CSV table of N, CA, C and O in Angstrom, one decimal:
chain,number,residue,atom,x,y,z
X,1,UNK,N,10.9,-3.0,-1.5
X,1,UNK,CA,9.8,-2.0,-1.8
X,1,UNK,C,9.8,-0.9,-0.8
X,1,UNK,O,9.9,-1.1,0.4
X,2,UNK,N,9.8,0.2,-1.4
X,2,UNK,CA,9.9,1.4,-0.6
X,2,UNK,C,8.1,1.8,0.2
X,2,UNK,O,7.0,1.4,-0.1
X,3,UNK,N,8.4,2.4,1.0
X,3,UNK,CA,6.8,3.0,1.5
X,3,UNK,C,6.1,3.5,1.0
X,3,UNK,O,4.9,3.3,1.3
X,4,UNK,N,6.4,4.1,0.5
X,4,UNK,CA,5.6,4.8,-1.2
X,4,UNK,C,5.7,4.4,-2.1
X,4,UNK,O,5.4,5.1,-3.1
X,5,UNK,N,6.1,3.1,-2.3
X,5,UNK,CA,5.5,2.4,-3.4
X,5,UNK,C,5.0,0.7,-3.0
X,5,UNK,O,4.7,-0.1,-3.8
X,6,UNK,N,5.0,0.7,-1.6
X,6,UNK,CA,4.0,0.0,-1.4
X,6,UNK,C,2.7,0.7,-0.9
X,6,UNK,O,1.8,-0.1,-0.6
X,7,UNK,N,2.5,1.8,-0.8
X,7,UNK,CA,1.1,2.3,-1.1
X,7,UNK,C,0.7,2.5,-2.4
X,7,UNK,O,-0.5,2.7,-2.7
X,8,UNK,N,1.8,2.5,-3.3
X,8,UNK,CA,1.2,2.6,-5.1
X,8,UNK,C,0.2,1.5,-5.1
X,8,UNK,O,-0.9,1.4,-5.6
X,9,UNK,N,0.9,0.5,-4.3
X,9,UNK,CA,1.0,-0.9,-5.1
X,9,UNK,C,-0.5,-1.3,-4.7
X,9,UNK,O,-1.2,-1.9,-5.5
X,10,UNK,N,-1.1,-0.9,-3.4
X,10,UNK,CA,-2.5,-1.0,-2.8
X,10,UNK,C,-3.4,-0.3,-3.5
X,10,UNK,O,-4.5,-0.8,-3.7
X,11,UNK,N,-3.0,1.0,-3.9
X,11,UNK,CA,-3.8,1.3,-4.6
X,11,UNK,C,-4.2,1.5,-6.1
X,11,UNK,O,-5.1,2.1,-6.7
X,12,UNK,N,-2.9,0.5,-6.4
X,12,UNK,CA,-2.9,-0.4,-8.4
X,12,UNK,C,-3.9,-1.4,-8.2
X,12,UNK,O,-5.0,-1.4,-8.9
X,13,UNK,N,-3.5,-2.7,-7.1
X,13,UNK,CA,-4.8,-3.4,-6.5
X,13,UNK,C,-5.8,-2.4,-6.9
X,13,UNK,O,-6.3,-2.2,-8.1
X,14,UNK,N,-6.0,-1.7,-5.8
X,14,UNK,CA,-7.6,-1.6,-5.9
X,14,UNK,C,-8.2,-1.0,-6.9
X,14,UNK,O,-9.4,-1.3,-6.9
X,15,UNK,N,-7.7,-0.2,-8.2
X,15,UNK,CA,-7.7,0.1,-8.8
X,15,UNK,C,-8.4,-1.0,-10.1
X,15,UNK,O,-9.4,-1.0,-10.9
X,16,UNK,N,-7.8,-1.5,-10.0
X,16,UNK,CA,-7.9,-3.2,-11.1
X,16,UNK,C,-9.0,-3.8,-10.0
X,16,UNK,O,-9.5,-4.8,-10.3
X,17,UNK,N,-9.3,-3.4,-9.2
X,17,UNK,CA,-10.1,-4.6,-8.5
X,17,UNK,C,-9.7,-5.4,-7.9
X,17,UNK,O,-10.7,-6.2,-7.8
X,18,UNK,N,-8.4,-6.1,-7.2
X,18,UNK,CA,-7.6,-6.8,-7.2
X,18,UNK,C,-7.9,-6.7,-5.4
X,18,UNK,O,-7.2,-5.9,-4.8
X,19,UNK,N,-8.8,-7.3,-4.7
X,19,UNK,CA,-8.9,-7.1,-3.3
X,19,UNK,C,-8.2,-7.9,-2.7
X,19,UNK,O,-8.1,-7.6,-1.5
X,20,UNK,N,-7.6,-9.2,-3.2
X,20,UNK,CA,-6.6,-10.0,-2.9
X,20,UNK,C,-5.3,-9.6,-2.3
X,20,UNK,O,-4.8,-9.8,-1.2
X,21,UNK,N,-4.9,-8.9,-3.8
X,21,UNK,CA,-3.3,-8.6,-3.8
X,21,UNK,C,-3.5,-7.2,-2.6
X,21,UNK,O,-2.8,-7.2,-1.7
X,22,UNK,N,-4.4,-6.2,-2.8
X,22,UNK,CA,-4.4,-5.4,-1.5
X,22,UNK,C,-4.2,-5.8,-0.4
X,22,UNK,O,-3.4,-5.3,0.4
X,23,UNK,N,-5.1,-6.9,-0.1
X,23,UNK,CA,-5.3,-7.1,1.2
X,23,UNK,C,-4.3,-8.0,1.9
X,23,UNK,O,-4.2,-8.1,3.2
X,24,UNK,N,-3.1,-8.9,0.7
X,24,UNK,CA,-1.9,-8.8,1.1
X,24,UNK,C,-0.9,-8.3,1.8
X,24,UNK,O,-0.2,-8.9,2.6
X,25,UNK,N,-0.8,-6.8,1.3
X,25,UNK,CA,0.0,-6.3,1.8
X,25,UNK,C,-0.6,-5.3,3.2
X,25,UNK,O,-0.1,-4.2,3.4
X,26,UNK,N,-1.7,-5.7,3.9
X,26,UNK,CA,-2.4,-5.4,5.2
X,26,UNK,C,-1.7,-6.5,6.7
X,26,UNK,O,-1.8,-7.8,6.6
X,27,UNK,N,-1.2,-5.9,8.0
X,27,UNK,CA,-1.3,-6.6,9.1
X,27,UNK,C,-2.6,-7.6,8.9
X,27,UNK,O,-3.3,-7.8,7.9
X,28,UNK,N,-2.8,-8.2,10.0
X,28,UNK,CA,-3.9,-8.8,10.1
X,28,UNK,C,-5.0,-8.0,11.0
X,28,UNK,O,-6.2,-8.1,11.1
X,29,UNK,N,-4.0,-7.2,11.8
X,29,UNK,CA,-4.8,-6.4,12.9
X,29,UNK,C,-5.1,-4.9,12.0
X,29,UNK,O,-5.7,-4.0,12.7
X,30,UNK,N,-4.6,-4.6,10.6
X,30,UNK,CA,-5.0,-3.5,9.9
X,30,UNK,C,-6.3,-2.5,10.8
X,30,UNK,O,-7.2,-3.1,11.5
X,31,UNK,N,-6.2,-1.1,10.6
X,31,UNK,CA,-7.0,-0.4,10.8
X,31,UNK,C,-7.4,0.6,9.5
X,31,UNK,O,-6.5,1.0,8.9
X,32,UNK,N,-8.8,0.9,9.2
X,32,UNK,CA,-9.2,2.1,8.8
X,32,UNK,C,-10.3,2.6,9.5
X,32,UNK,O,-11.3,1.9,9.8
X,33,UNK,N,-9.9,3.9,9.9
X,33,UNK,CA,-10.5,4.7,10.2
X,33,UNK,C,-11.4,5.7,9.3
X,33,UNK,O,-10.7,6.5,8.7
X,34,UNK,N,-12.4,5.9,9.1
X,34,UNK,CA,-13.4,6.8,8.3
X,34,UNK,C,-13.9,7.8,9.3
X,34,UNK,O,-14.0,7.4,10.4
X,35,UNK,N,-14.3,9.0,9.0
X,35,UNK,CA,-15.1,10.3,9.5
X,35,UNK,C,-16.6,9.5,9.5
X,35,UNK,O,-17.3,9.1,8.6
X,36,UNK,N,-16.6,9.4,11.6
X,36,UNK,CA,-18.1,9.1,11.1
X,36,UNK,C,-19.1,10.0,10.8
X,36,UNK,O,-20.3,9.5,10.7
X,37,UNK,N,-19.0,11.1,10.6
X,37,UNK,CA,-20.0,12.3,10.0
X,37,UNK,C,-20.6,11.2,8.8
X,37,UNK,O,-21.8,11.0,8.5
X,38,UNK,N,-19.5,10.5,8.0
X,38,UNK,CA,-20.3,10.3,6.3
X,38,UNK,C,-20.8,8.4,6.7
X,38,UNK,O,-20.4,7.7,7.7
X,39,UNK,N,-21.6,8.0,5.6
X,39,UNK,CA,-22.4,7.4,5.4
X,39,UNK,C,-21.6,5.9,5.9
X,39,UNK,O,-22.0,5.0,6.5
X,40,UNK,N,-20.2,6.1,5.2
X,40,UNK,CA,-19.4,4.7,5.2
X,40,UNK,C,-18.5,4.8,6.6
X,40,UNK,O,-17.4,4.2,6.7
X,41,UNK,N,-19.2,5.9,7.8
X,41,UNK,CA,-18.0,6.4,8.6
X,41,UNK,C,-17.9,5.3,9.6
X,41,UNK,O,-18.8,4.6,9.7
X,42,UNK,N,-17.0,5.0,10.3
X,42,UNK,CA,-16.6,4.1,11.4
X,42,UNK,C,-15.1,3.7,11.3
X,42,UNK,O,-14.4,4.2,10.5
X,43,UNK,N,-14.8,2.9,12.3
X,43,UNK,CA,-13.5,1.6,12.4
X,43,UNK,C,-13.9,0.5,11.9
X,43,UNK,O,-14.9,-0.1,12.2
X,44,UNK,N,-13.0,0.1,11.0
X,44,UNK,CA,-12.8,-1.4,10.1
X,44,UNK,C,-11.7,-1.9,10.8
X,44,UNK,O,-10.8,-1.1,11.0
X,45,UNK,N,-11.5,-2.9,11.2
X,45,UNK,CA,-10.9,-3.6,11.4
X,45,UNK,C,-10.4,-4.8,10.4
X,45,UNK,O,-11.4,-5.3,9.9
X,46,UNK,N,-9.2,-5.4,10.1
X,46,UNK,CA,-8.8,-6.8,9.2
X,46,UNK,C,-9.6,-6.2,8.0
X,46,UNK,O,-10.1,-5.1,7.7
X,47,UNK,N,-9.6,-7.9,7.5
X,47,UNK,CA,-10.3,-8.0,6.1
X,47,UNK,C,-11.3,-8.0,6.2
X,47,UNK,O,-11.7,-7.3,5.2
X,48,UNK,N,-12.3,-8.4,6.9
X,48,UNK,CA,-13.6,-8.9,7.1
X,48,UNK,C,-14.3,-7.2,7.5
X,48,UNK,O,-15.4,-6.9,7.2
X,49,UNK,N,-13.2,-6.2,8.5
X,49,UNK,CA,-14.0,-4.8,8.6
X,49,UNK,C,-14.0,-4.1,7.1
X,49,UNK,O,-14.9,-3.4,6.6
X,50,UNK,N,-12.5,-4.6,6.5
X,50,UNK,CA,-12.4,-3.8,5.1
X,50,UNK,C,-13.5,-4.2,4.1
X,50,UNK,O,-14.1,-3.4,3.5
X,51,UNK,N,-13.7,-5.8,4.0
X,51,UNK,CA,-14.9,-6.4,3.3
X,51,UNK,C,-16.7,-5.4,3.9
X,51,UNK,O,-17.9,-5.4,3.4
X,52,UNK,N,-16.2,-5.0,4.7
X,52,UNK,CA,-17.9,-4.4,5.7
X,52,UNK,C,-17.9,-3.2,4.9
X,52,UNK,O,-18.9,-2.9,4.3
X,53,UNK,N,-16.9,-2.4,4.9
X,53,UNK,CA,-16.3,-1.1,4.5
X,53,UNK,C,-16.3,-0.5,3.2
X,53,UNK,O,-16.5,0.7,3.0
X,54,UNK,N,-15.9,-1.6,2.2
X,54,UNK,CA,-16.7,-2.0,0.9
X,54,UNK,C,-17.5,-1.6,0.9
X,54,UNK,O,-17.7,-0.3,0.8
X,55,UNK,N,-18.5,-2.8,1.0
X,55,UNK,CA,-20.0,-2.6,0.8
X,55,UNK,C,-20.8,-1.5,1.0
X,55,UNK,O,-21.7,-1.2,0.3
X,56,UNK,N,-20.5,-0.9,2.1
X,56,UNK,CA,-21.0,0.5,2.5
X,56,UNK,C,-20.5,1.4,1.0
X,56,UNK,O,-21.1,1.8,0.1
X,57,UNK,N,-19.2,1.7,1.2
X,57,UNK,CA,-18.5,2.4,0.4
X,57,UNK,C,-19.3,2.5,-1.3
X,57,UNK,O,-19.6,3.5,-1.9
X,58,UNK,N,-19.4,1.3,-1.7
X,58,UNK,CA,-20.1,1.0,-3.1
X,58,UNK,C,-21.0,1.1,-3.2
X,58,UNK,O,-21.2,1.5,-4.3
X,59,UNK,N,-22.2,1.0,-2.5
X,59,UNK,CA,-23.6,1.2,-1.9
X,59,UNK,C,-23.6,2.9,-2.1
X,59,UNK,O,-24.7,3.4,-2.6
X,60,UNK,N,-22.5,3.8,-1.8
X,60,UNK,CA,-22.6,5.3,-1.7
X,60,UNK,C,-22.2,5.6,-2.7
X,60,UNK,O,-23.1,6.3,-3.2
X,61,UNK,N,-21.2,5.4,-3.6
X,61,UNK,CA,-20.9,5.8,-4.7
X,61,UNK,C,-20.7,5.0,-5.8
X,61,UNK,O,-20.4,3.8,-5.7
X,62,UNK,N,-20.9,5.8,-6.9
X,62,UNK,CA,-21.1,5.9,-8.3
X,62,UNK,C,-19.6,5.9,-8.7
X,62,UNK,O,-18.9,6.8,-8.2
X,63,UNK,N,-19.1,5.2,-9.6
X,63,UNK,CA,-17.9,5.5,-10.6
X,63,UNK,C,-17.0,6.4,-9.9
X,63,UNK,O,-16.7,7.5,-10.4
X,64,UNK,N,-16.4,5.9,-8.6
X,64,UNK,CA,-15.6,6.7,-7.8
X,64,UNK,C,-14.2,6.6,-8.6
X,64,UNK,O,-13.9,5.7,-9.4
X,65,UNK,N,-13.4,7.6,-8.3
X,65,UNK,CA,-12.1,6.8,-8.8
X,65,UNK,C,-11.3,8.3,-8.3
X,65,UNK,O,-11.7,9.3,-7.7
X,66,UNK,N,-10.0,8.1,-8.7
X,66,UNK,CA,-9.6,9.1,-7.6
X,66,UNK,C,-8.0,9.2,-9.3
X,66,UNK,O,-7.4,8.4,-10.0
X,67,UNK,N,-8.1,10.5,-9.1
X,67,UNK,CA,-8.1,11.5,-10.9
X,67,UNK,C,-6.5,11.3,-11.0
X,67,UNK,O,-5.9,11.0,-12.0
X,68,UNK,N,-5.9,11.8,-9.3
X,68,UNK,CA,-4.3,12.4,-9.5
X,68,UNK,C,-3.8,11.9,-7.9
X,68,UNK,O,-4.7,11.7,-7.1
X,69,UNK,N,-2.9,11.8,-7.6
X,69,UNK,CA,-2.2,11.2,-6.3
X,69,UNK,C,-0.9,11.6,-6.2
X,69,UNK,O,-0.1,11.2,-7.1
X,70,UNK,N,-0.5,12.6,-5.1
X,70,UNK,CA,0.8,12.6,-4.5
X,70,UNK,C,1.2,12.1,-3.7
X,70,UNK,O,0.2,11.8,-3.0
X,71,UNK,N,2.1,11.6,-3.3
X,71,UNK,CA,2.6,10.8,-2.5
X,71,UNK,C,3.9,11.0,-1.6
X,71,UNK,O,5.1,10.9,-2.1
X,72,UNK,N,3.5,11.4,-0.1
X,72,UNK,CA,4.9,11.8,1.1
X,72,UNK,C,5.3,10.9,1.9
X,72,UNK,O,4.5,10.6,2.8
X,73,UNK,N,6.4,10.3,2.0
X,73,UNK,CA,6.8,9.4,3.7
X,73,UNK,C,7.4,10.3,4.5
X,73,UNK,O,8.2,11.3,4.1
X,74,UNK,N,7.1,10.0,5.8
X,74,UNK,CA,7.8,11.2,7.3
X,74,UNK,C,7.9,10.2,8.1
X,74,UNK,O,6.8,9.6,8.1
X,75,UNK,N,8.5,9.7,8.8
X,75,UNK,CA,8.9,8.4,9.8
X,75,UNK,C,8.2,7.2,9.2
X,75,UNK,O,8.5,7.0,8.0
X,76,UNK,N,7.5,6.5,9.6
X,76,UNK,CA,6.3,5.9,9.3
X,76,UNK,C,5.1,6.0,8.8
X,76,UNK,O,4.1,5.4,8.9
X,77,UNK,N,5.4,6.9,8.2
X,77,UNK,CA,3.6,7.2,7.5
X,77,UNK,C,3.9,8.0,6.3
X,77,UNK,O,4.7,8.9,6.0
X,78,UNK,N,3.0,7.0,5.5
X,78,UNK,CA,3.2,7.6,3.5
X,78,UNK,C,1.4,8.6,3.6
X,78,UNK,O,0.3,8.0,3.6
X,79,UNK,N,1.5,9.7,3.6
X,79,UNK,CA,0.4,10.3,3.0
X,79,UNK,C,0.3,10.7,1.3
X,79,UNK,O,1.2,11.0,0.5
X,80,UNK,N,-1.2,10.5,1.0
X,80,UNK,CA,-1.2,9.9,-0.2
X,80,UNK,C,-2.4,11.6,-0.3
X,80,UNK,O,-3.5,11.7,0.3
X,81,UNK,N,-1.9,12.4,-1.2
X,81,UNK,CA,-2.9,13.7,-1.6
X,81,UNK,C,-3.6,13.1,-2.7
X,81,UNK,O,-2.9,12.4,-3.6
X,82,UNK,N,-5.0,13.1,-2.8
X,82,UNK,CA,-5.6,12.9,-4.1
X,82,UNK,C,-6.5,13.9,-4.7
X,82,UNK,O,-6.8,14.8,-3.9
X,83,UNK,N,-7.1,13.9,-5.9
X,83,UNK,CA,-8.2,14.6,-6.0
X,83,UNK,C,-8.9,13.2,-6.6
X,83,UNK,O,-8.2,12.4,-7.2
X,84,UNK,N,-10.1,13.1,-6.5
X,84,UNK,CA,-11.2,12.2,-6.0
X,84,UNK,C,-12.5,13.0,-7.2
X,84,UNK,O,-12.9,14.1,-7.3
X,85,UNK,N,-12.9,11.7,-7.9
X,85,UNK,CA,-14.4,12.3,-8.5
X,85,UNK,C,-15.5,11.0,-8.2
X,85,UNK,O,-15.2,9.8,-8.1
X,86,UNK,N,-16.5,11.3,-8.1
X,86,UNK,CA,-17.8,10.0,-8.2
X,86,UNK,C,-19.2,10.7,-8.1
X,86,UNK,O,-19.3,12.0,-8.0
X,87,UNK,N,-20.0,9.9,-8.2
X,87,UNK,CA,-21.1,10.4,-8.0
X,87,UNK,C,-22.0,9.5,-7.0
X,87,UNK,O,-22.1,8.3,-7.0
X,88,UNK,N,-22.7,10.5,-6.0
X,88,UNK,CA,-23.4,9.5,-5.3
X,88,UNK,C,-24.5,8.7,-5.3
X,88,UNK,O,-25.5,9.5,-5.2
X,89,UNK,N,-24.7,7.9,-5.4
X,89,UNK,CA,-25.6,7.0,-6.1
X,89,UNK,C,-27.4,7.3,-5.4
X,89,UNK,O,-28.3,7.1,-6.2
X,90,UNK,N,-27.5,7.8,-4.0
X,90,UNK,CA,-28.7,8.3,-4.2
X,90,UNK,C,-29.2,9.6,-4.5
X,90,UNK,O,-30.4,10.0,-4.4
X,91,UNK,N,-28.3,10.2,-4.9
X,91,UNK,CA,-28.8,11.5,-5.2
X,91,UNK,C,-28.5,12.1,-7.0
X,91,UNK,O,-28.9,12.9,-7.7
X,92,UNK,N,-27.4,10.8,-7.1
X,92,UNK,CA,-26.9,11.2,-8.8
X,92,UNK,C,-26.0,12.6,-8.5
X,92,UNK,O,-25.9,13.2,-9.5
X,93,UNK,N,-25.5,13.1,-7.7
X,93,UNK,CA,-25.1,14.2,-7.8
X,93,UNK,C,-23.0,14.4,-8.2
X,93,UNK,O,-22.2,13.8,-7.4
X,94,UNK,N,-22.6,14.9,-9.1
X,94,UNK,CA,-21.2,14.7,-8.8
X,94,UNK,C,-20.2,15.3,-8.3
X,94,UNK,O,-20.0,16.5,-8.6
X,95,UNK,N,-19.5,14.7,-7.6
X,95,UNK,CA,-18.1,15.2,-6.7
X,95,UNK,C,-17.1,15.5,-7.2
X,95,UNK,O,-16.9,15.1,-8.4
X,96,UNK,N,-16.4,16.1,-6.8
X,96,UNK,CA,-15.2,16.2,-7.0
X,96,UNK,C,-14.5,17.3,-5.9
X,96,UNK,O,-14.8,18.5,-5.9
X,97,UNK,N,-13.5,16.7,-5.2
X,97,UNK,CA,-12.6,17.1,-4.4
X,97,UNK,C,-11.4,16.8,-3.9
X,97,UNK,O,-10.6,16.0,-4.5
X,98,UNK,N,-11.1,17.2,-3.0
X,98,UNK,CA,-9.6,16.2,-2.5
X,98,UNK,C,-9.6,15.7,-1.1
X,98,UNK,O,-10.5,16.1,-0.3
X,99,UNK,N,-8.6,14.9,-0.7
X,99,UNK,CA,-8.4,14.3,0.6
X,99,UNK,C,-6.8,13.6,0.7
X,99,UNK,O,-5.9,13.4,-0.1
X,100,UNK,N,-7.0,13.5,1.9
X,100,UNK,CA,-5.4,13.1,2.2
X,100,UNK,C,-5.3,11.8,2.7
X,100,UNK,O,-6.2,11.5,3.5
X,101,UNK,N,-4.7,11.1,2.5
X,101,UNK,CA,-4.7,9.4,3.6
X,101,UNK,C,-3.4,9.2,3.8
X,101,UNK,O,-2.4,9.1,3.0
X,102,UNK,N,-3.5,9.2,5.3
X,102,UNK,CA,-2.7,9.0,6.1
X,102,UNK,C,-2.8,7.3,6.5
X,102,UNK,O,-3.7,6.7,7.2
X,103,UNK,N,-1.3,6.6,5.6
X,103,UNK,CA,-0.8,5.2,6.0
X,103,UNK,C,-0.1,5.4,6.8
X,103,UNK,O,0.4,6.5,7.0
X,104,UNK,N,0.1,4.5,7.5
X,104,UNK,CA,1.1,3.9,9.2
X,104,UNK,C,1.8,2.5,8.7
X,104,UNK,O,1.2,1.5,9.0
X,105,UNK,N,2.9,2.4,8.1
X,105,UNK,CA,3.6,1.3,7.6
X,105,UNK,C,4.1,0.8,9.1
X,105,UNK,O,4.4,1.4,10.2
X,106,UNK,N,4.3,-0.6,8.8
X,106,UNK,CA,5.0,-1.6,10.1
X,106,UNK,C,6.0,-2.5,9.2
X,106,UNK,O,5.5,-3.6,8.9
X,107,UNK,N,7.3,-2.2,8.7
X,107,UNK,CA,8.1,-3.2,8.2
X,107,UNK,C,7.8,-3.1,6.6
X,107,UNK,O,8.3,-2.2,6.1
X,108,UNK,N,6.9,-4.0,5.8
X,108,UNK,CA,6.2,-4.2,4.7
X,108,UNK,C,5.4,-4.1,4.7
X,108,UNK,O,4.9,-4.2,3.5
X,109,UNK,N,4.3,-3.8,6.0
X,109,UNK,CA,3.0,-4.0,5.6
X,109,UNK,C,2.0,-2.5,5.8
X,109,UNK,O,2.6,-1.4,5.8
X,110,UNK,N,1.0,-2.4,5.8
X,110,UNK,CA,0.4,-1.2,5.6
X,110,UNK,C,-0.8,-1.5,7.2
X,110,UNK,O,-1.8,-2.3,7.3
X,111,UNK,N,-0.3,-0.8,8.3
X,111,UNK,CA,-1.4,-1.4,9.9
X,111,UNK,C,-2.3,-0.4,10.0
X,111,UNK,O,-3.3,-0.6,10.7
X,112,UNK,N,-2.1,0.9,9.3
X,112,UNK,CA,-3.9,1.8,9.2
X,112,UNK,C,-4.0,2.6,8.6
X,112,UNK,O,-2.8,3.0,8.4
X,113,UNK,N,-5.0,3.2,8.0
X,113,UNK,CA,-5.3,4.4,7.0
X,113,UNK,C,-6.2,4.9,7.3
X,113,UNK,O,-7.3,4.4,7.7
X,114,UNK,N,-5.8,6.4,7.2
X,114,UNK,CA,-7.4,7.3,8.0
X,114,UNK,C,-7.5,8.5,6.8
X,114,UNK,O,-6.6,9.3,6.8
X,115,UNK,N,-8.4,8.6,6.1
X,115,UNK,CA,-8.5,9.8,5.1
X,115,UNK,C,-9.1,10.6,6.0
X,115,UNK,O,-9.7,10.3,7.0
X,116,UNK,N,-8.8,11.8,5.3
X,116,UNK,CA,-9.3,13.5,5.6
X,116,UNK,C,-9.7,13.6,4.1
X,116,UNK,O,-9.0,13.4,3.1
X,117,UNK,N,-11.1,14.1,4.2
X,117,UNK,CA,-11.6,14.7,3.1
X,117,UNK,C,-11.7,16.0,3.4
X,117,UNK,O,-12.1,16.4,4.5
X,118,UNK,N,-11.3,16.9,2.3
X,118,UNK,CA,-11.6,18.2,2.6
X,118,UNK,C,-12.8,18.9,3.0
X,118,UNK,O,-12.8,19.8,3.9
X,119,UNK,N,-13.7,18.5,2.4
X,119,UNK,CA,-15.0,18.6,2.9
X,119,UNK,C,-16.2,17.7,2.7
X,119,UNK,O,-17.0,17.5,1.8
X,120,UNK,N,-16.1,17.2,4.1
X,120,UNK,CA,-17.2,16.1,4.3
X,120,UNK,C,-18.7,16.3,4.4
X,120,UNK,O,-19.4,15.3,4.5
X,121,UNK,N,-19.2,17.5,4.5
X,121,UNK,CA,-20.1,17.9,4.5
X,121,UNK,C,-20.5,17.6,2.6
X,121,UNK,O,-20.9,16.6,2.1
X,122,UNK,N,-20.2,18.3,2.2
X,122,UNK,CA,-19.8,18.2,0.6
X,122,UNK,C,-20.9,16.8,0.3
X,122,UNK,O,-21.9,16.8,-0.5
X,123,UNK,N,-20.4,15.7,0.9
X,123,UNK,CA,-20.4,14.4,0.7
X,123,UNK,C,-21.3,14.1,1.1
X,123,UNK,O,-21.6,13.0,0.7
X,124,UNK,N,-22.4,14.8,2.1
X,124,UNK,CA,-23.3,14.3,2.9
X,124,UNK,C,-24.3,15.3,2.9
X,124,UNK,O,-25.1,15.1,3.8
X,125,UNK,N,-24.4,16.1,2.4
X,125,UNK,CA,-25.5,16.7,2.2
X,125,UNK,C,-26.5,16.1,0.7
X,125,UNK,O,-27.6,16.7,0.4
C-alpha cells in the first residue's frame, strides 16, 4: 500500500464509522495535533487521546463530512486538501470550508496528523 492510499484507507474507515480498522493503521505512540484556538483544540495522543478527541469533536459538530479530497506525498508526509461541510451543533450554524492535513507516515503506519483549517476563527465564533 502506497502512502496515499493508506491515508484513503483511514479516511474510508472513518467515513463508515469503522474506528477499528482506522486505528489500525495508527503507531501506538500516534499523534494529532488540533489548533487550540477551536473547541476540540489540543494534543491526542494513541487511541485513548484519539477516543478523547472524538468525543469533543462530535459534541461540536453536526453532520460533518468532508465533500472532496486531494491527496500529495513529499518524503514522508501525505497531505490530504479537503473541503469540509457541518454544522455546529450549538449554534446550528453551517460551514463550509477547506483545510489541509498533514500525515507523517513511519513504514505502514500513519505516527501524526495536524490539520490547518483555513479559517479557524470561522469555526469559533
Amino acid at each position: 500500500m502506497t502512502e496515499v492510499q493508506l491515508i484513503k484507507q483511514f479516511y474510508e474507515y472513518l467515513a463508515i464509522g469503522n474506528r477499528q480498522g482506522a486505528y489500525s493503521l495508527l503507531t501506538d505512540d500516534f499523534v494529532l495535533k488540533q489548533a487550540s484556538s477551536l473547541p476540540y483544540g489540543g494534543e491526542y495522543i494513541g487511541v485513548n487521546g484519539l477516543n478523547s478527541f472524538f468525543q469533543k469533536f462530535s459534541a461540536f459538530w453536526q453532520d460533518f463530512k468532508t465533500v472532496k479530497t486531494e491527496y500529495y506525498f513529499c518524503d514522508s508526509k501525505v497531505f490530504a486538501i479537503s473541503n469540509i461541510q457541518g454544522i455546529i451543533s450549538t449554534t446550528n450554524k453551517v460551514i463550509e470550508t477547506e483545510m489541509i492535513q498533514a500525515y507523517e507516515i513511519k513504514g505502514d503506519k500513519i505516527i501524526s496528523a495536524q490539520p490547518f483549517y483555513f479559517d479557524t476563527k470561522l469555526l469559533t465564533e
